[in-house]
Amino acid sequence: MQNVGGESLLVPIGARVVDVNGIIVLNDTARCVWELLAQERSVDELASAVAEKFDVDFANARVDVQTFLDEIAHLQALQS
Amino acid sequence: MTALPTDYSSLIRELQHRAALIRQPVSGVFELTERCNLSCQMCYVRHSARDLAQRAKELSAAEWLRLAHDAADNGMVFLLLTGGEVFLRPDFFEIYTPLTRMGLILTIFTNGTLITDKIAQRLAEAPPSLTEITLYGATAATYETVTGLAGSYARCCAGIEALLKHRVPLGLKTTITRHNVGELEAMQQMARNWGVSFAGAWMLSKRRDGNHSEVEDCRLSAQECVSLEATDRISADEWVETAFRDSSLNKDSNFNCQAGKTAFVINSSGEMNPCLSLSQPAVRPLDIGFRAAWEGVQRFVGDAPPPVSTCRTCDTRSYCPRCPAWSAMETGTLTEAAPYLCDIARLRKEHYEGMQGLAP
């Protein structure tokens, strides 16, 4: 994750540069999830952390987390 | 979360604006060599590939990587590798490959003539976000009149084809001179045929090192520049035009671009400057540390004297592309008017205000 002027960015590396062909700007929730993903975690664990940090209910947090995970999975930005 | 292409200029401009507020050195340029296998008369660098004195001054691959890590630790995200001709360096991939693992947005400027299928294949393993090749003509005769090297046109085309074959992101541009302006549309058509972007720059400056320049034999006249610009057949140089747009905002400020605010250049011998066209203040990050060097560049930009009063009060100022680097290359000062640009500004004003019915 990179930071430009306070904005958090994901930059593709390796052969992914051609397929992603862009940069990904993370909002606060996405940045929180991305940082937590330094370790393997379940979706529920991530949603609980987001709900606590941003003072939102668990169900909404889980939807947001799953959306983010789906997007970065589509971009093949995660390795298990 | 928003995924946007890296050439999405408004996003990049906004990120640069935010970085400038905190003086984050987000955009770096590494000039890996000042030597080139071509001999273009109009080049502002222009050292021979066989210039051993130049070669001896060049940083090693290990030194470039140390600088890259130091710069990244201080906030660099965008990195341009340029020359001279970068593929003259036999150790290019010793520099490039580790850079591709650092999370940087990499761009390479090259003339393309040294890009073999093998080089394209290696680039494709971890491609840059963009490779930009400068095309000097649409025919071998014109191209080689500009570059001074027989066979260079075919080699450039082969380099382009190799990059396309291996899906390495590619854009074409040209440096417009008296010798190739007649083939501008043909070059655009070549780019269209290859399915890649195309841009042109026609503002040719004298040499950065102050040595004798033959650029005046190559430049378009001011009238030709303004006419060309008005037909919208080319895209003007982005850096200069950014400065041009902003220069009316602060009459006393000399640097009105990103140089020294978010952008820096390290030349082939390891000196840091605000932009490619300046050889000052030449601070050495390998000796004093990246942070201290970046602060030195910021001070140089912040303390730069304002343009001369004739420029500050000039009624064509908002049309003038002069910047300190241009003054340095044309007059040897950071502040004096550059007569070639004065002519362009005057003709631009006549043209654009005439179009709006504002001219007397």
PDB file of N, CA and C in Angstrom, chain A residues 2-27 30 67-68 70-72 75, chain B residues 1-6 11-12 15-16 18-19 22 24 26 75-78 100-105 124-129 167 169:
ATOM      1  N   GLN A   2       0.552   2.186  -0.849  1.00  0.00           N
ATOM      2  CA  GLN A   2       1.293   3.431  -0.941  1.00  0.00           C
ATOM      3  C   GLN A   2       0.433   4.579  -0.430  1.00  0.00           C
ATOM      4  N   ASN A   3       1.084   5.680  -0.100  1.00  0.00           N
ATOM      5  CA  ASN A   3       0.357   6.862   0.357  1.00  0.00           C
ATOM      6  C   ASN A   3       0.798   8.062  -0.469  1.00  0.00           C
ATOM      7  N   VAL A   4      -0.168   8.745  -1.068  1.00  0.00           N
ATOM      8  CA  VAL A   4       0.136   9.978  -1.797  1.00  0.00           C
ATOM      9  C   VAL A   4      -0.744  11.085  -1.234  1.00  0.00           C
ATOM     10  N   GLY A   5      -0.120  12.046  -0.611  1.00  0.00           N
ATOM     11  CA  GLY A   5      -0.865  13.194  -0.074  1.00  0.00           C
ATOM     12  C   GLY A   5      -1.972  12.787   0.877  1.00  0.00           C
ATOM     13  N   GLY A   6      -1.767  11.712   1.610  1.00  0.00           N
ATOM     14  CA  GLY A   6      -2.775  11.257   2.572  1.00  0.00           C
ATOM     15  C   GLY A   6      -3.757  10.256   2.006  1.00  0.00           C
ATOM     16  N   GLU A   7      -3.698  10.009   0.697  1.00  0.00           N
ATOM     17  CA  GLU A   7      -4.577   9.009   0.072  1.00  0.00           C
ATOM     18  C   GLU A   7      -3.858   7.665   0.017  1.00  0.00           C
ATOM     19  N   SER A   8      -4.576   6.602   0.362  1.00  0.00           N
ATOM     20  CA  SER A   8      -3.977   5.268   0.327  1.00  0.00           C
ATOM     21  C   SER A   8      -4.240   4.622  -1.028  1.00  0.00           C
ATOM     22  N   LEU A   9      -3.180   4.088  -1.608  1.00  0.00           N
ATOM     23  CA  LEU A   9      -3.274   3.509  -2.950  1.00  0.00           C
ATOM     24  C   LEU A   9      -2.743   2.092  -2.961  1.00  0.00           C
ATOM     25  N   LEU A  10      -3.363   1.268  -3.791  1.00  0.00           N
ATOM     26  CA  LEU A  10      -2.779  -0.024  -4.130  1.00  0.00           C
ATOM     27  C   LEU A  10      -2.239   0.077  -5.555  1.00  0.00           C
ATOM     28  N   VAL A  11      -1.018  -0.375  -5.731  1.00  0.00           N
ATOM     29  CA  VAL A  11      -0.366  -0.305  -7.037  1.00  0.00           C
ATOM     30  C   VAL A  11      -0.080  -1.735  -7.485  1.00  0.00           C
ATOM     31  N   PRO A  12      -0.538  -2.129  -8.658  1.00  0.00           N
ATOM     32  CA  PRO A  12      -0.247  -3.496  -9.123  1.00  0.00           C
ATOM     33  C   PRO A  12       1.243  -3.676  -9.381  1.00  0.00           C
ATOM     34  N   ILE A  13       1.718  -4.875  -9.152  1.00  0.00           N
ATOM     35  CA  ILE A  13       3.118  -5.169  -9.454  1.00  0.00           C
ATOM     36  C   ILE A  13       3.202  -6.411 -10.327  1.00  0.00           C
ATOM     37  N   GLY A  14       4.376  -6.629 -10.886  1.00  0.00           N
ATOM     38  CA  GLY A  14       4.602  -7.804 -11.725  1.00  0.00           C
ATOM     39  C   GLY A  14       3.721  -7.785 -12.962  1.00  0.00           C
ATOM     40  N   ALA A  15       3.345  -8.947 -13.415  1.00  0.00           N
ATOM     41  CA  ALA A  15       2.548  -9.056 -14.643  1.00  0.00           C
ATOM     42  C   ALA A  15       1.156  -8.476 -14.474  1.00  0.00           C
ATOM     43  N   ARG A  16       0.711  -8.229 -13.219  1.00  0.00           N
ATOM     44  CA  ARG A  16      -0.623  -7.674 -12.974  1.00  0.00           C
ATOM     45  C   ARG A  16      -0.768  -6.249 -13.519  1.00  0.00           C
ATOM     46  N   VAL A  17       0.360  -5.575 -13.785  1.00  0.00           N
ATOM     47  CA  VAL A  17       0.311  -4.192 -14.274  1.00  0.00           C
ATOM     48  C   VAL A  17      -0.549  -4.095 -15.529  1.00  0.00           C
ATOM     49  N   VAL A  18      -0.405  -5.056 -16.422  1.00  0.00           N
ATOM     50  CA  VAL A  18      -1.133  -4.996 -17.691  1.00  0.00           C
ATOM     51  C   VAL A  18      -2.622  -5.216 -17.469  1.00  0.00           C
ATOM     52  N   ASP A  19      -2.988  -6.169 -16.617  1.00  0.00           N
ATOM     53  CA  ASP A  19      -4.392  -6.510 -16.443  1.00  0.00           C
ATOM     54  C   ASP A  19      -5.141  -5.458 -15.613  1.00  0.00           C
ATOM     55  N   VAL A  20      -4.498  -4.960 -14.579  1.00  0.00           N
ATOM     56  CA  VAL A  20      -5.166  -3.951 -13.736  1.00  0.00           C
ATOM     57  C   VAL A  20      -5.116  -2.598 -14.427  1.00  0.00           C
ATOM     58  N   ASN A  21      -3.971  -2.255 -15.000  1.00  0.00           N
ATOM     59  CA  ASN A  21      -3.786  -1.014 -15.743  1.00  0.00           C
ATOM     60  C   ASN A  21      -4.368   0.188 -15.020  1.00  0.00           C
ATOM     61  N   GLY A  22      -4.010   0.359 -13.775  1.00  0.00           N
ATOM     62  CA  GLY A  22      -4.503   1.499 -13.026  1.00  0.00           C
ATOM     63  C   GLY A  22      -3.994   1.449 -11.605  1.00  0.00           C
ATOM     64  N   ILE A  23      -4.490   2.347 -10.814  1.00  0.00           N
ATOM     65  CA  ILE A  23      -4.199   2.307  -9.394  1.00  0.00           C
ATOM     66  C   ILE A  23      -5.522   2.229  -8.658  1.00  0.00           C
ATOM     67  N   ILE A  24      -5.492   1.766  -7.443  1.00  0.00           N
ATOM     68  CA  ILE A  24      -6.705   1.594  -6.664  1.00  0.00           C
ATOM     69  C   ILE A  24      -6.613   2.509  -5.453  1.00  0.00           C
ATOM     70  N   VAL A  25      -7.562   3.416  -5.353  1.00  0.00           N
ATOM     71  CA  VAL A  25      -7.588   4.330  -4.215  1.00  0.00           C
ATOM     72  C   VAL A  25      -8.487   3.720  -3.146  1.00  0.00           C
ATOM     73  N   LEU A  26      -7.952   3.580  -1.951  1.00  0.00           N
ATOM     74  CA  LEU A  26      -8.708   2.951  -0.866  1.00  0.00           C
ATOM     75  C   LEU A  26      -9.383   4.011   0.001  1.00  0.00           C
ATOM     76  N   ASN A  27     -10.652   3.775   0.341  1.00  0.00           N
ATOM     77  CA  ASN A  27     -11.270   4.630   1.356  1.00  0.00           C
ATOM     78  C   ASN A  27     -10.867   4.104   2.739  1.00  0.00           C
ATOM     79  N   ALA A  30     -11.732   0.419   3.398  1.00  0.00           N
ATOM     80  CA  ALA A  30     -10.912  -0.495   2.599  1.00  0.00           C
ATOM     81  C   ALA A  30      -9.481  -0.530   3.127  1.00  0.00           C
ATOM     82  N   THR A  67     -17.886  -6.868  -0.197  1.00  0.00           N
ATOM     83  CA  THR A  67     -17.769  -6.149  -1.486  1.00  0.00           C
ATOM     84  C   THR A  67     -16.307  -5.875  -1.813  1.00  0.00           C
ATOM     85  N   PHE A  68     -15.580  -5.384  -0.806  1.00  0.00           N
ATOM     86  CA  PHE A  68     -14.161  -5.088  -1.007  1.00  0.00           C
ATOM     87  C   PHE A  68     -13.382  -6.361  -1.339  1.00  0.00           C
ATOM     88  N   ASP A  70     -14.483  -9.062  -2.687  1.00  0.00           N
ATOM     89  CA  ASP A  70     -14.834  -9.517  -4.036  1.00  0.00           C
ATOM     90  C   ASP A  70     -14.058  -8.727  -5.095  1.00  0.00           C
ATOM     91  N   GLU A  71     -13.959  -7.405  -4.862  1.00  0.00           N
ATOM     92  CA  GLU A  71     -13.270  -6.569  -5.851  1.00  0.00           C
ATOM     93  C   GLU A  71     -11.786  -6.900  -5.930  1.00  0.00           C
ATOM     94  N   ILE A  72     -11.152  -7.045  -4.775  1.00  0.00           N
ATOM     95  CA  ILE A  72      -9.719  -7.320  -4.846  1.00  0.00           C
ATOM     96  C   ILE A  72      -9.443  -8.762  -5.280  1.00  0.00           C
ATOM     97  N   LEU A  75      -9.413  -8.595  -8.925  1.00  0.00           N
ATOM     98  CA  LEU A  75      -8.143  -8.026  -9.401  1.00  0.00           C
ATOM     99  C   LEU A  75      -6.949  -8.929  -9.087  1.00  0.00           C
TER     100      LEU A  75
ATOM    101  N   MET B   1     -14.036   1.926  -2.792  1.00  0.00           N
ATOM    102  CA  MET B   1     -12.809   1.652  -3.543  1.00  0.00           C
ATOM    103  C   MET B   1     -13.027   2.050  -4.999  1.00  0.00           C
ATOM    104  N   THR B   2     -12.052   2.721  -5.567  1.00  0.00           N
ATOM    105  CA  THR B   2     -12.180   3.152  -6.946  1.00  0.00           C
ATOM    106  C   THR B   2     -10.967   2.711  -7.739  1.00  0.00           C
ATOM    107  N   ALA B   3     -11.180   1.964  -8.794  1.00  0.00           N
ATOM    108  CA  ALA B   3     -10.074   1.571  -9.668  1.00  0.00           C
ATOM    109  C   ALA B   3     -10.086   2.491 -10.880  1.00  0.00           C
ATOM    110  N   LEU B   4      -8.981   3.168 -11.114  1.00  0.00           N
ATOM    111  CA  LEU B   4      -8.907   4.102 -12.226  1.00  0.00           C
ATOM    112  C   LEU B   4      -7.641   3.843 -13.008  1.00  0.00           C
ATOM    113  N   PRO B   5      -7.671   4.120 -14.316  1.00  0.00           N
ATOM    114  CA  PRO B   5      -6.437   3.926 -15.084  1.00  0.00           C
ATOM    115  C   PRO B   5      -5.367   4.911 -14.648  1.00  0.00           C
ATOM    116  N   THR B   6      -4.119   4.510 -14.774  1.00  0.00           N
ATOM    117  CA  THR B   6      -3.039   5.401 -14.337  1.00  0.00           C
ATOM    118  C   THR B   6      -2.923   6.635 -15.216  1.00  0.00           C
ATOM    119  N   LEU B  11      -7.215  12.373 -11.798  1.00  0.00           N
ATOM    120  CA  LEU B  11      -6.852  11.703 -10.534  1.00  0.00           C
ATOM    121  C   LEU B  11      -5.398  11.975 -10.194  1.00  0.00           C
ATOM    122  N   ILE B  12      -4.535  11.846 -11.177  1.00  0.00           N
ATOM    123  CA  ILE B  12      -3.111  12.055 -10.924  1.00  0.00           C
ATOM    124  C   ILE B  12      -2.874  13.502 -10.498  1.00  0.00           C
ATOM    125  N   LEU B  15      -3.959  13.911  -6.939  1.00  0.00           N
ATOM    126  CA  LEU B  15      -2.987  13.301  -6.018  1.00  0.00           C
ATOM    127  C   LEU B  15      -1.729  14.167  -5.920  1.00  0.00           C
ATOM    128  N   GLN B  16      -1.283  14.705  -7.044  1.00  0.00           N
ATOM    129  CA  GLN B  16      -0.104  15.583  -7.013  1.00  0.00           C
ATOM    130  C   GLN B  16      -0.383  16.839  -6.205  1.00  0.00           C
ATOM    131  N   ARG B  18      -2.413  17.167  -3.687  1.00  0.00           N
ATOM    132  CA  ARG B  18      -2.391  16.824  -2.257  1.00  0.00           C
ATOM    133  C   ARG B  18      -0.963  16.563  -1.786  1.00  0.00           C
ATOM    134  N   ALA B  19      -0.179  15.922  -2.644  1.00  0.00           N
ATOM    135  CA  ALA B  19       1.224  15.663  -2.276  1.00  0.00           C
ATOM    136  C   ALA B  19       2.002  16.971  -2.164  1.00  0.00           C
ATOM    137  N   ILE B  22       2.059  18.830   1.174  1.00  0.00           N
ATOM    138  CA  ILE B  22       2.962  18.333   2.219  1.00  0.00           C
ATOM    139  C   ILE B  22       4.379  18.109   1.680  1.00  0.00           C
ATOM    140  N   GLN B  24       5.557  16.173  -0.570  1.00  0.00           N
ATOM    141  CA  GLN B  24       5.933  14.758  -0.686  1.00  0.00           C
ATOM    142  C   GLN B  24       6.594  14.534  -2.046  1.00  0.00           C
ATOM    143  N   VAL B  26       6.712  12.723  -4.577  1.00  0.00           N
ATOM    144  CA  VAL B  26       5.968  11.575  -5.079  1.00  0.00           C
ATOM    145  C   VAL B  26       6.423  11.142  -6.477  1.00  0.00           C
ATOM    146  N   GLY B  75       8.471   8.722   0.181  1.00  0.00           N
ATOM    147  CA  GLY B  75       7.177   8.992  -0.439  1.00  0.00           C
ATOM    148  C   GLY B  75       7.107   8.893  -1.938  1.00  0.00           C
ATOM    149  N   MET B  76       8.206   8.528  -2.614  1.00  0.00           N
ATOM    150  CA  MET B  76       8.126   8.400  -4.069  1.00  0.00           C
ATOM    151  C   MET B  76       7.229   7.222  -4.458  1.00  0.00           C
ATOM    152  N   VAL B  77       6.310   7.465  -5.375  1.00  0.00           N
ATOM    153  CA  VAL B  77       5.416   6.415  -5.879  1.00  0.00           C
ATOM    154  C   VAL B  77       5.557   6.291  -7.406  1.00  0.00           C
ATOM    155  N   PHE B  78       5.719   7.416  -8.087  1.00  0.00           N
ATOM    156  CA  PHE B  78       5.867   7.421  -9.544  1.00  0.00           C
ATOM    157  C   PHE B  78       7.359   7.538  -9.873  1.00  0.00           C
ATOM    158  N   THR B 100      10.570  -3.232  -9.934  1.00  0.00           N
ATOM    159  CA  THR B 100       9.202  -3.707 -10.196  1.00  0.00           C
ATOM    160  C   THR B 100       8.592  -4.395  -8.970  1.00  0.00           C
ATOM    161  N   ARG B 101       9.408  -4.670  -7.971  1.00  0.00           N
ATOM    162  CA  ARG B 101       8.885  -5.325  -6.758  1.00  0.00           C
ATOM    163  C   ARG B 101       8.633  -4.325  -5.649  1.00  0.00           C
ATOM    164  N   MET B 102       8.809  -3.024  -5.936  1.00  0.00           N
ATOM    165  CA  MET B 102       8.748  -2.018  -4.878  1.00  0.00           C
ATOM    166  C   MET B 102       7.409  -1.300  -4.794  1.00  0.00           C
ATOM    167  N   GLY B 103       6.429  -1.694  -5.609  1.00  0.00           N
ATOM    168  CA  GLY B 103       5.134  -1.008  -5.554  1.00  0.00           C
ATOM    169  C   GLY B 103       5.175   0.376  -6.159  1.00  0.00           C
ATOM    170  N   LEU B 104       6.070   0.584  -7.116  1.00  0.00           N
ATOM    171  CA  LEU B 104       6.172   1.878  -7.792  1.00  0.00           C
ATOM    172  C   LEU B 104       5.392   1.847  -9.096  1.00  0.00           C
ATOM    173  N   ILE B 105       4.956   3.018  -9.540  1.00  0.00           N
ATOM    174  CA  ILE B 105       4.322   3.141 -10.849  1.00  0.00           C
ATOM    175  C   ILE B 105       5.418   3.582 -11.811  1.00  0.00           C
ATOM    176  N   ALA B 124       8.026  -7.761 -20.259  1.00  0.00           N
ATOM    177  CA  ALA B 124       6.663  -8.297 -20.106  1.00  0.00           C
ATOM    178  C   ALA B 124       6.510  -9.127 -18.837  1.00  0.00           C
ATOM    179  N   GLU B 125       7.601  -9.609 -18.299  1.00  0.00           N
ATOM    180  CA  GLU B 125       7.506 -10.389 -17.053  1.00  0.00           C
ATOM    181  C   GLU B 125       6.997  -9.516 -15.908  1.00  0.00           C
ATOM    182  N   ALA B 126       7.354  -8.261 -15.919  1.00  0.00           N
ATOM    183  CA  ALA B 126       6.870  -7.285 -14.931  1.00  0.00           C
ATOM    184  C   ALA B 126       6.887  -5.921 -15.617  1.00  0.00           C
ATOM    185  N   PRO B 127       5.853  -5.628 -16.408  1.00  0.00           N
ATOM    186  CA  PRO B 127       5.923  -4.465 -17.291  1.00  0.00           C
ATOM    187  C   PRO B 127       5.814  -3.145 -16.530  1.00  0.00           C
ATOM    188  N   PRO B 128       6.357  -2.095 -17.117  1.00  0.00           N
ATOM    189  CA  PRO B 128       6.094  -0.763 -16.579  1.00  0.00           C
ATOM    190  C   PRO B 128       4.641  -0.380 -16.878  1.00  0.00           C
ATOM    191  N   SER B 129       4.139   0.616 -16.167  1.00  0.00           N
ATOM    192  CA  SER B 129       2.787   1.105 -16.489  1.00  0.00           C
ATOM    193  C   SER B 129       2.748   1.681 -17.887  1.00  0.00           C
ATOM    194  N   ARG B 167       2.817  -7.482 -25.261  1.00  0.00           N
ATOM    195  CA  ARG B 167       1.794  -6.764 -24.484  1.00  0.00           C
ATOM    196  C   ARG B 167       2.402  -5.853 -23.417  1.00  0.00           C
ATOM    197  N   PRO B 169       2.803  -2.260 -22.059  1.00  0.00           N
ATOM    198  CA  PRO B 169       2.093  -0.996 -22.289  1.00  0.00           C
ATOM    199  C   PRO B 169       2.970   0.029 -23.010  1.00  0.00           C
TER     200      PRO B 169
END
